[in-house]
Coordinates of C-alpha atoms in Angstrom, one line a residue:
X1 CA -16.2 5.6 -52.5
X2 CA -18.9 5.9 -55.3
X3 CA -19.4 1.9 -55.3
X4 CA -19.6 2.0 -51.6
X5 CA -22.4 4.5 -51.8
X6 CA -24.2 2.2 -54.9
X7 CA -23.8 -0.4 -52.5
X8 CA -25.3 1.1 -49.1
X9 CA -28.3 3.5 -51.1
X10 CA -29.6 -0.5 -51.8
X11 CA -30.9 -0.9 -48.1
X12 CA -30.5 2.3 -46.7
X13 CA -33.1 5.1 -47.0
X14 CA -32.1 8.8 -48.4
X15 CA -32.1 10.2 -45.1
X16 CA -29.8 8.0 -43.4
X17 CA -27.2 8.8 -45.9
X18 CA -25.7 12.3 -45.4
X19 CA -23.8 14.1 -47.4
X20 CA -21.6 17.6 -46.4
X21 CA -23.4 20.0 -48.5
X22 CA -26.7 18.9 -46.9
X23 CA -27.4 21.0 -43.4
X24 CA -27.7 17.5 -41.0
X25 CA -23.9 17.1 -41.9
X26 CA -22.3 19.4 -39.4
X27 CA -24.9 18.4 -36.6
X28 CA -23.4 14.8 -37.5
X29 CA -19.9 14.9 -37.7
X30 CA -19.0 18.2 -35.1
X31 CA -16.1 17.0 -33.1
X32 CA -14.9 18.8 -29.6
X33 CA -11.8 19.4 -30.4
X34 CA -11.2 21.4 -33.5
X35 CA -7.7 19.6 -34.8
X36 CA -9.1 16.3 -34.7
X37 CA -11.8 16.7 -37.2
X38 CA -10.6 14.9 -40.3
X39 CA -13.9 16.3 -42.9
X40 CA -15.5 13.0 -43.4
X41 CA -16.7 12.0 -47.2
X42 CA -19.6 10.4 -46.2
X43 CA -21.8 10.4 -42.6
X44 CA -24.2 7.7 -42.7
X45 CA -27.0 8.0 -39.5
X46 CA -28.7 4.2 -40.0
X47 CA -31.8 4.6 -38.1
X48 CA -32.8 0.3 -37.4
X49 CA -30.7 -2.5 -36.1
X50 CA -31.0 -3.6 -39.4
X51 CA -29.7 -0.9 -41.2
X52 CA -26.7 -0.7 -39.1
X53 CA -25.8 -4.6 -39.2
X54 CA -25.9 -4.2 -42.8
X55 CA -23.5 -1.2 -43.2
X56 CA -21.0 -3.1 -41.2
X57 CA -21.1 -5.9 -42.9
X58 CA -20.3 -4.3 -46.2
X59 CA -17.6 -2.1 -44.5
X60 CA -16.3 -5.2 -43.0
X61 CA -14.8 -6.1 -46.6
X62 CA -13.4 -3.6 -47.8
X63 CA -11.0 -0.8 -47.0
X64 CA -13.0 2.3 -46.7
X65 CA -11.9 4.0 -43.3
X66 CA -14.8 4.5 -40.9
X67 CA -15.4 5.7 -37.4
X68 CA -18.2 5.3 -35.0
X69 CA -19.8 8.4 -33.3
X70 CA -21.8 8.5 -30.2
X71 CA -22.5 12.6 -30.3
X72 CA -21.1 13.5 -26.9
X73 CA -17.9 15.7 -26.0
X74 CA -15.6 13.0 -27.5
X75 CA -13.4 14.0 -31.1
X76 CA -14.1 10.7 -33.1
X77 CA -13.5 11.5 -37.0
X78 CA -12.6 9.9 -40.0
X79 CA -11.6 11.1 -43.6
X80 CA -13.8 8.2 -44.8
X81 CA -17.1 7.2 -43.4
X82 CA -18.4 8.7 -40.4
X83 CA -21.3 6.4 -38.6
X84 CA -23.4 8.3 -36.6
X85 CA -25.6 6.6 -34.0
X86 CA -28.2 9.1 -33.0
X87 CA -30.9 8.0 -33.8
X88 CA -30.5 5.2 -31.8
X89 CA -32.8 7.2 -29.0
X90 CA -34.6 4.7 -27.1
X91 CA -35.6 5.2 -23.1
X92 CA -37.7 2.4 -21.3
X93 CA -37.8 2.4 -17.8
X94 CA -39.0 -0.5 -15.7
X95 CA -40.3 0.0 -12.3
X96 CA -40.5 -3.5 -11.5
X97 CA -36.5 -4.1 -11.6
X98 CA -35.6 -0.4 -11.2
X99 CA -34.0 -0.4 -14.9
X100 CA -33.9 1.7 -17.6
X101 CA -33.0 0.6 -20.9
X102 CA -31.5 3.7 -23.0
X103 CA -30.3 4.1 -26.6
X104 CA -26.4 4.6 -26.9
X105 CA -26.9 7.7 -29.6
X106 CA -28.4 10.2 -27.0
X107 CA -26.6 12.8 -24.6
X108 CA -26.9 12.6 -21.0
X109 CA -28.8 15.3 -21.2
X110 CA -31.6 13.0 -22.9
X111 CA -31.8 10.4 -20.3
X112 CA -31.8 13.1 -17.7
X113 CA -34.8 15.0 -19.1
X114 CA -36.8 11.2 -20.1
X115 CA -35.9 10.4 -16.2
X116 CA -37.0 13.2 -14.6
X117 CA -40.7 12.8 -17.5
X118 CA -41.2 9.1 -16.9
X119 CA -39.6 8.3 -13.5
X120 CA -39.2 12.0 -11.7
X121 CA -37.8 9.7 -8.4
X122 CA -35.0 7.9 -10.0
X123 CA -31.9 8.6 -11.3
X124 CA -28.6 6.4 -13.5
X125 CA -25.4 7.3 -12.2
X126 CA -24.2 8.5 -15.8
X127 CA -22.5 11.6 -16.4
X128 CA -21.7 15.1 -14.5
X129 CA -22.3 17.2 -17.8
X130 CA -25.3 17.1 -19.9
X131 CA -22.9 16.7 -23.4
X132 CA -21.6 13.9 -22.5
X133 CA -22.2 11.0 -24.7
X134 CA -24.2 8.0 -23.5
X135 CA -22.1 5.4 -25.7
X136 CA -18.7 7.1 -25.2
X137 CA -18.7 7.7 -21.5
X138 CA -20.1 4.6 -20.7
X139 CA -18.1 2.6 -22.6
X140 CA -14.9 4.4 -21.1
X141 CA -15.4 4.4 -17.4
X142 CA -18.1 6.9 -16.7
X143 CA -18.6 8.9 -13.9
X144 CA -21.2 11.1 -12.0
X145 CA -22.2 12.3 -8.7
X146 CA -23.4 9.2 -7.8
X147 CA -20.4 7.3 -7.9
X148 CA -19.1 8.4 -4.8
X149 CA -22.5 6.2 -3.3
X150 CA -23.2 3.9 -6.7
X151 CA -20.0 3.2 -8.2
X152 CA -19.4 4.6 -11.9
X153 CA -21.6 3.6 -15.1
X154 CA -19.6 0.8 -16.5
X155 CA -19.4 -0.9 -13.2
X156 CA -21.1 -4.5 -13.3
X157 CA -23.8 -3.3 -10.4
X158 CA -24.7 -0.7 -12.9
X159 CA -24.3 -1.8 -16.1
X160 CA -26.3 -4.9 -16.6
X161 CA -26.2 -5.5 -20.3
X162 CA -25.4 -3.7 -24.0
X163 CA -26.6 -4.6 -27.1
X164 CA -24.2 -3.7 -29.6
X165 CA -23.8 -5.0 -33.6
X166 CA -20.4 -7.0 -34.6
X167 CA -18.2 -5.6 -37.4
X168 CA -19.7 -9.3 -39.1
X169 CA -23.5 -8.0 -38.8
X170 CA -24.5 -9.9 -36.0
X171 CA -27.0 -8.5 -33.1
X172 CA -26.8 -9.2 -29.3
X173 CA -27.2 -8.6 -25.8
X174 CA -23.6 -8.4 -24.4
X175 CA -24.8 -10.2 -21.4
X176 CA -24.4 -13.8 -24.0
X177 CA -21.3 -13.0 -24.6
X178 CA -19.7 -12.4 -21.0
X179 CA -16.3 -11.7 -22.0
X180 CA -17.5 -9.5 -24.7
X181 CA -19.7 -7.5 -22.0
X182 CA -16.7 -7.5 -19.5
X183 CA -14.8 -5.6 -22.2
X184 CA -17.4 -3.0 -22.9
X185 CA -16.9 -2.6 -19.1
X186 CA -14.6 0.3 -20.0
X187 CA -12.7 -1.3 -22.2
X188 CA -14.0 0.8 -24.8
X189 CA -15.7 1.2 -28.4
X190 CA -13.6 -0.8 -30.4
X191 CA -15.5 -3.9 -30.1
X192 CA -18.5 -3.2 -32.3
X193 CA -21.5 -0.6 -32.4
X194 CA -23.0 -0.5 -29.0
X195 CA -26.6 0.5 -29.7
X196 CA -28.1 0.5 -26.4
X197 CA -27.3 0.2 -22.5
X198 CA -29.6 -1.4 -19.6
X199 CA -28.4 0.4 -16.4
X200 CA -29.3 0.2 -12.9
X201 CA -32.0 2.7 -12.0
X202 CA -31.4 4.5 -8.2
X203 CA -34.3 6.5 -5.9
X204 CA -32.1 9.5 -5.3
X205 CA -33.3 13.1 -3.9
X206 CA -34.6 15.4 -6.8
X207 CA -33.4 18.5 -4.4
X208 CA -30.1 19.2 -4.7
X209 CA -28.0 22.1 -3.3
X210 CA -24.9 22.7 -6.0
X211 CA -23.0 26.2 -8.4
X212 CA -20.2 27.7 -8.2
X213 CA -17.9 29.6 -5.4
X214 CA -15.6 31.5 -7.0
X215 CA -12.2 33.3 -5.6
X216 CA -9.7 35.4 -6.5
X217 CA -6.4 34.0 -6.3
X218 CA -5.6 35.5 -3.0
X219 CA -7.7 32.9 -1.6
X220 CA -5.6 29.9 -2.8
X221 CA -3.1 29.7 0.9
X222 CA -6.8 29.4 2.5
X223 CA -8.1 26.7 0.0
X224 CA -4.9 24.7 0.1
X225 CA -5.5 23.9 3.6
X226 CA -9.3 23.6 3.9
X227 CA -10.0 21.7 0.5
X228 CA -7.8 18.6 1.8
X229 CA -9.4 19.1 5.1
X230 CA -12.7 18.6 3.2
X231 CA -11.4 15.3 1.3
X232 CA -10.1 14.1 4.5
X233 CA -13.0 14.4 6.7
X234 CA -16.0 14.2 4.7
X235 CA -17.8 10.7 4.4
X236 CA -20.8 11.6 3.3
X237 CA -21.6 9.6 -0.4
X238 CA -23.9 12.1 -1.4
X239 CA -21.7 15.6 -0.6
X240 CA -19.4 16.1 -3.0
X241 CA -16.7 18.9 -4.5
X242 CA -14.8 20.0 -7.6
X243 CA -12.0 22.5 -7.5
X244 CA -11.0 24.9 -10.2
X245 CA -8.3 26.6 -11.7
X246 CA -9.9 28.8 -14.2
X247 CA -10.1 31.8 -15.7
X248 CA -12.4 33.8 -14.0
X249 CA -13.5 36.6 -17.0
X250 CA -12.9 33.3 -19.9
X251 CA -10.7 36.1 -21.7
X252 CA -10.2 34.4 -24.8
X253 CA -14.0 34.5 -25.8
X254 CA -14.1 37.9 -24.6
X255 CA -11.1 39.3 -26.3
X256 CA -9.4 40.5 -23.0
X257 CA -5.9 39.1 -20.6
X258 CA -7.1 36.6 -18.1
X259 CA -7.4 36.7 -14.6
X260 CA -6.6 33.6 -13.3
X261 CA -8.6 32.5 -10.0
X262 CA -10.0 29.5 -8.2
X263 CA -13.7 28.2 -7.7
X264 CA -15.2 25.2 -6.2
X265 CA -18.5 23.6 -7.1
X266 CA -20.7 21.9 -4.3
X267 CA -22.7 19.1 -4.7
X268 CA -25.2 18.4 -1.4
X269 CA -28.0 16.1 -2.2
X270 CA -29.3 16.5 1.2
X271 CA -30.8 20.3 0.1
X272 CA -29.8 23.9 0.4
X273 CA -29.8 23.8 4.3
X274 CA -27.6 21.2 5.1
X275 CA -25.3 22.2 2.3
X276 CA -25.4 25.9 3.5
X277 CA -25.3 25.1 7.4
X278 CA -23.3 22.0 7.5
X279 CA -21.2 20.7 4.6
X280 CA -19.8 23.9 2.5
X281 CA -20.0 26.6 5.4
X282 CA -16.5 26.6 5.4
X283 CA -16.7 27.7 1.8
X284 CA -18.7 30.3 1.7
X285 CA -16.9 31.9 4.7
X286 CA -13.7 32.2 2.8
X287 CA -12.8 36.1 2.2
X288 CA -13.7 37.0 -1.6
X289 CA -16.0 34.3 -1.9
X290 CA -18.6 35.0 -4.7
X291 CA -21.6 32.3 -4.3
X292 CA -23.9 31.7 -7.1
X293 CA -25.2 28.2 -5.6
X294 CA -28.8 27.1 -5.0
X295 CA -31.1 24.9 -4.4
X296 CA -31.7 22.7 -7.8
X297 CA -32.9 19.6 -9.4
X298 CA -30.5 16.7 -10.2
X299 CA -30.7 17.5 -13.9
X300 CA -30.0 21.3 -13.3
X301 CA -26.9 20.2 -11.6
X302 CA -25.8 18.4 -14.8
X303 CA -26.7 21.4 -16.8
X304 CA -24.1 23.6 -14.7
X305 CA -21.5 23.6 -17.1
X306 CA -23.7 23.7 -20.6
X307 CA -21.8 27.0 -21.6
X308 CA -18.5 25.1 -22.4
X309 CA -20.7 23.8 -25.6
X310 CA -20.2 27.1 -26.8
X311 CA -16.7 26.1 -27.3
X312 CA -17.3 23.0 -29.0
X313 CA -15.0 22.8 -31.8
X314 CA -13.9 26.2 -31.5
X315 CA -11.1 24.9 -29.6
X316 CA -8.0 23.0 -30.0
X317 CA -8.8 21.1 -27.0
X318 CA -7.1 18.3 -25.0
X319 CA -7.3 16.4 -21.5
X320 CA -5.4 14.3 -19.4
X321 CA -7.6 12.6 -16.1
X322 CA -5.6 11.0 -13.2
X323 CA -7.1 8.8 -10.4
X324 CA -5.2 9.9 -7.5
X325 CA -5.5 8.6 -3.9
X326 CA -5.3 11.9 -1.9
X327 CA -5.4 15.5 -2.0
X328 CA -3.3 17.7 -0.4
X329 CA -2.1 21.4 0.6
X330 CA 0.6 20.9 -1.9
X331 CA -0.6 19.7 -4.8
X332 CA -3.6 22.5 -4.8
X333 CA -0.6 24.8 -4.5
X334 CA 1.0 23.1 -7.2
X335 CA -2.2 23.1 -10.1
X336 CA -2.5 26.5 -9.7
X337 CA 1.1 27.0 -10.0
X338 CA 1.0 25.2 -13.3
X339 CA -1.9 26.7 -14.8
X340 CA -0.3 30.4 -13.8
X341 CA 2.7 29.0 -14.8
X342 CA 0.9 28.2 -18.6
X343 CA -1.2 30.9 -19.2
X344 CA 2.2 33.0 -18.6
X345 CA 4.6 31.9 -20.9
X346 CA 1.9 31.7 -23.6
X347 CA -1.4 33.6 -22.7
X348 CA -3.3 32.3 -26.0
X349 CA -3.9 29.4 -24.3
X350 CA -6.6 30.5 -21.6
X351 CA -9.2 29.3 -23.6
X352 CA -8.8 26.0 -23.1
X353 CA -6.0 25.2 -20.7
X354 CA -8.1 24.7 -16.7
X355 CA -7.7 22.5 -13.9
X356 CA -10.3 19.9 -12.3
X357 CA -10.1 17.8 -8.8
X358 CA -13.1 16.0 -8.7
X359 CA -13.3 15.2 -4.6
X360 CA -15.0 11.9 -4.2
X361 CA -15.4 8.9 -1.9
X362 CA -13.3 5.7 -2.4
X363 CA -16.2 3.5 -3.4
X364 CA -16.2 5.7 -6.5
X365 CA -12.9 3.4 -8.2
X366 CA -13.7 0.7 -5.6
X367 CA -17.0 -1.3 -5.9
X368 CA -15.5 -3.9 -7.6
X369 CA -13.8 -7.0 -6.0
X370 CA -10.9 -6.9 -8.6
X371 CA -9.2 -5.1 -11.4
X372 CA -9.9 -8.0 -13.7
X373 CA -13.7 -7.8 -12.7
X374 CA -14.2 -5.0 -15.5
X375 CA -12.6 -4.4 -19.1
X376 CA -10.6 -1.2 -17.3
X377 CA -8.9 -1.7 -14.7
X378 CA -10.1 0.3 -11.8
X379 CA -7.2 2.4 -10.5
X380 CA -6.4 2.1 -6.9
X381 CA -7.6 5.8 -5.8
X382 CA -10.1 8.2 -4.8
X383 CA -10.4 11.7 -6.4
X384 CA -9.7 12.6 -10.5
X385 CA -7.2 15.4 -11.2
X386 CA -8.2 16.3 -14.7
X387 CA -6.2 19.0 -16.8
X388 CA -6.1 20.6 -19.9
X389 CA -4.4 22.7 -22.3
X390 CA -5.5 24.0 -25.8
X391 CA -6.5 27.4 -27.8
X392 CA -9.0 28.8 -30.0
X393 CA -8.4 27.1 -33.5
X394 CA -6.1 28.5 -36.2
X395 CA -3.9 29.6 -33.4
X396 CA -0.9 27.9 -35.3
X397 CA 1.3 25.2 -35.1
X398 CA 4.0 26.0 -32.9
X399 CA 1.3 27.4 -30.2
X400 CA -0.3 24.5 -30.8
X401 CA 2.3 22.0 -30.2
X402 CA 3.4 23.6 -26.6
X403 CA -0.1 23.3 -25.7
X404 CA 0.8 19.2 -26.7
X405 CA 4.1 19.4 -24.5
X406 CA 2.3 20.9 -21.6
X407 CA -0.4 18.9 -21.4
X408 CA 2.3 15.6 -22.0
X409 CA 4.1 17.1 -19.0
X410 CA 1.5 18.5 -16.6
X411 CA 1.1 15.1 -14.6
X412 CA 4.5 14.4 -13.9
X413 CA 5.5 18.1 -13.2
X414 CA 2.3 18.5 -10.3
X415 CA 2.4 14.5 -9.2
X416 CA 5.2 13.2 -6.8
X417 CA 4.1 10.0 -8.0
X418 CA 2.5 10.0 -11.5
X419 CA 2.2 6.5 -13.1
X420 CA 0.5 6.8 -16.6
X421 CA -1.4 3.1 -15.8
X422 CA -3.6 5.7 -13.1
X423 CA -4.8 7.4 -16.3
X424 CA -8.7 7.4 -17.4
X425 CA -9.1 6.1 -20.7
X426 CA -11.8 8.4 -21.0
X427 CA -9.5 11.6 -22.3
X428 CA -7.1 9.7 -24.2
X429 CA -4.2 12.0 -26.2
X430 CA -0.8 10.9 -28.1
X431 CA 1.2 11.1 -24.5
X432 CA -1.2 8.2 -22.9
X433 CA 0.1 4.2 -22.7
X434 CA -2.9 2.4 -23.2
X435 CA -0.9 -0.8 -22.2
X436 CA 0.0 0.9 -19.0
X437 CA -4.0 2.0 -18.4
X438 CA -5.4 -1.7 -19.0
X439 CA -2.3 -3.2 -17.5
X440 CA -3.3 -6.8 -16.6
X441 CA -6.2 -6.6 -18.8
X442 CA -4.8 -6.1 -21.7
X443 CA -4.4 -9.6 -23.3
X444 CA -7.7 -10.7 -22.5
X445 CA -9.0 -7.4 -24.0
X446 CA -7.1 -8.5 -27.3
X447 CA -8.4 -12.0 -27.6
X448 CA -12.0 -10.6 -27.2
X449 CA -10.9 -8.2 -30.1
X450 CA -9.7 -10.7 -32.5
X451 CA -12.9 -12.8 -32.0
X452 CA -15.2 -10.2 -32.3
X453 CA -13.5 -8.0 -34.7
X454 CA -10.8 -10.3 -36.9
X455 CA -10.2 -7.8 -39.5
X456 CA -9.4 -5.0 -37.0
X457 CA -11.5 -2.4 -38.9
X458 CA -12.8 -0.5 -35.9
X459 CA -10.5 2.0 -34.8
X460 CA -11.0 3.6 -31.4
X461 CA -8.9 6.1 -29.2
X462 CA -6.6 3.9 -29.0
X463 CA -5.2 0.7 -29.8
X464 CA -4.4 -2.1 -27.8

């Protein structure tokens, strides 16, 4: 390690090279989930094309272990070299062709704030929570509540070009390269350094009606029935739903049991009115129903859920997302049996063990022609079920390794059919088949691999 750092202080400046005494190392290398951080040596943050082309060069011959980080809610960590690319921070929008062109080291939260600055009447279909990594969730899928109209982040409509840097120093627009940009079409970050993104900019209303609902449990015979009804009937692009299974006190923060309960959050980009009157009166009418929803900008509706950063790394956190093609009055009853279900036989896990059904329209996994149009697959389906498990860190081993189990089972114990190629790559554990998730893709995904990484020193998620 000493005569890699002789080597990179020759072209790199002081600040780009940090080291974890120094206060810009935790900001760096934080992960989301506690047990995956791995106390990187060395986090270099190179702040030029050139900086970064160089770095990889050098760490393309030799055998220091590296990872790339994009600073959103992903885990990515490395007991060697951690490369951190946020300074790559660029935003320039262009009226003319309805573009923006937007560094890959930023948050969501960036490009919604430099939207809503520079071009208050547009808006990327990116991500549904402000922490959420531009580089990261782009490069695996990405999805926000424009999808159900736009399609998600990575699709072609959307994502017009990357420029990322190969492990052999070189610099280009993906867009030369189409099979290279094809797999960064959710094929994921194992391909290079993606330094920037130029996506598709949309007009899309400003005035949003969205928040939470929340109900005790009592209300779950009533949701089983009128949740589906909602996914069934509503075909509006721009009117939207998640339902919960949560803990409605978030007793492990708080030091008390849990209370297990339900909630759903409305999205209506028509305004308060219609949402109120028209497309989540059925909601609100439900007996117990607490409603802390409002009228909001787009970017307020991102920021919704910016209290779960508070949990960042204080959790032992881990995910499993499922396209699936319907939702029904069984399989609500059947999430909240299984969170019940795991918060009962061990109650440590409430801080980080939920359950998400993202409700959204079919042109959400469907805007392209064909699964071989994009590096993923898109699954043939609709809405996401997303789950997790996990506790507060230092809970122990064995707690830990139900919370594994659990999560490794949770699919296939809710799903009547659960296939693990209807997986999203973007929460990848240990229990995941990546084989099974890129399924016809996956050969072509390898060839663009060798080519563009020979020595297979980038290590993602996963490997194909």
């Amino acid at each position: 390690m000493n005569t890699f750092r002789a080597a990179i202080s020759s072209f790199l400046d002081t600040d780009e090279i940090i080291e974890p005494s120094t206060a810009e190392y935790h900001k760096n290398s934080q992960v989301w989930a506690s047990h995956k951080f791995k106390h990187p040596q060395l986090v270099v943050r190179p702040k030029s094309l050139e900086s970064l082309s160089n770095l990889l060069k050098i760490l393309n011959d030799t055998d220091v272990d590296f990872a790339i980080r994009g600073g959103g809610c992903g885990s990515v960590s490395t007991p060697g070299v951690l490369i951190s690319m946020s300074a790559f921070d660029d935003f320039v929008f262009t009226k003319e062709d309805e573009t923006v062109t937007i560094g890959a080291g930023q948050l969501w939260r960036d490009i919604d704030q430099k939207l809503e600055e520079i071009a208050p009447e547009y808006s990327v279909p990116g991500a549904r929570c402000t922490y959420v990594g531009v580089g990261g969730g782009t490069l695996q899928g990405g999805v926000s509540w424009m999808s159900s109209e736009y399609g998600l982040t990575s699709d072609p409509q959307n994502m017009l070009d990357a420029q990322i840097v190969l492990m052999s120093g070189e610099i280009l627009w993906a867009s030369t390269d189409p099979d290279l940009l094809w797999a960064l079409r959710g094929g994921g970050g194992a391909f290079g350094a993606v330094t920037a993104f130029k996506l598709r900019a949309y007009k899309y209303p400003q005035k949003v009606y969205s928040g939470m609902i929340l109900y005790p449990g009592e209300a779950l015979e009533e949701l089983s029935k009128k949740v589906p009804h909602f996914a069934d009937t509503n075909t509006d692009p721009k009117v939207a739903m998640h339902f919960y299974c949560l803990d409605m006190i978030q007793g492990a923060l708080v030091g008390k049991p849990s209370v297990p309960g339900l909630a759903v959050l409305v999205y209506d980009a028509h305004g308060e009115e219609h949402g109120r009157k028209e497309a989540f009166k059925w909601a609100l009418e439900i007996p117990g129903a607490m409603d802390t929803t409002k009228g909001m900008s787009y970017k307020e509706v991102n920021e919704l859920n910016d209290a779960m950063e508070q949990t960042r790394a204080q959790i032992t956190m881990m995910m499993t997302a499922v396209v699936i093609p319907v939702v029904t009055e069984d399989l609500i009853k059947k999430t909240f049996k299984w969170y019940e279900d795991s918060l009962a036989q061990q109650p440590k896990l409430n801080a980080g063990t939920f359950v998400l059904i993202e409700l959204m329209q079919k042109e959400a996994f469907n805007s392209v022609k064909s699964r071989k149009d994009t590096g993923w697959p898109r699954p043939n389906g609709r809405h996401i079920l997303q789950l997790g498990t996990g506790a507060l860190k230092d809970s122990g081993e064995e707690l830990h390794k139900f919370a594994v189990k659990r999560l490794a089972d949770a699919a296939s114990e809710i799903l009547d059919d659960y296939k693990t190629g209807d997986c999203m790559p973007r929460d990848f554990e240990g229990h995941h088949e990546p084989e099974k998730i890129f399924g016809e893709n996956v050969e072509r995904l390898r060839a663009v691999k060798k080519r563009v990484d020979p020595n297979n020193r980038i290590r993602a998620a996963y490997t194909l």
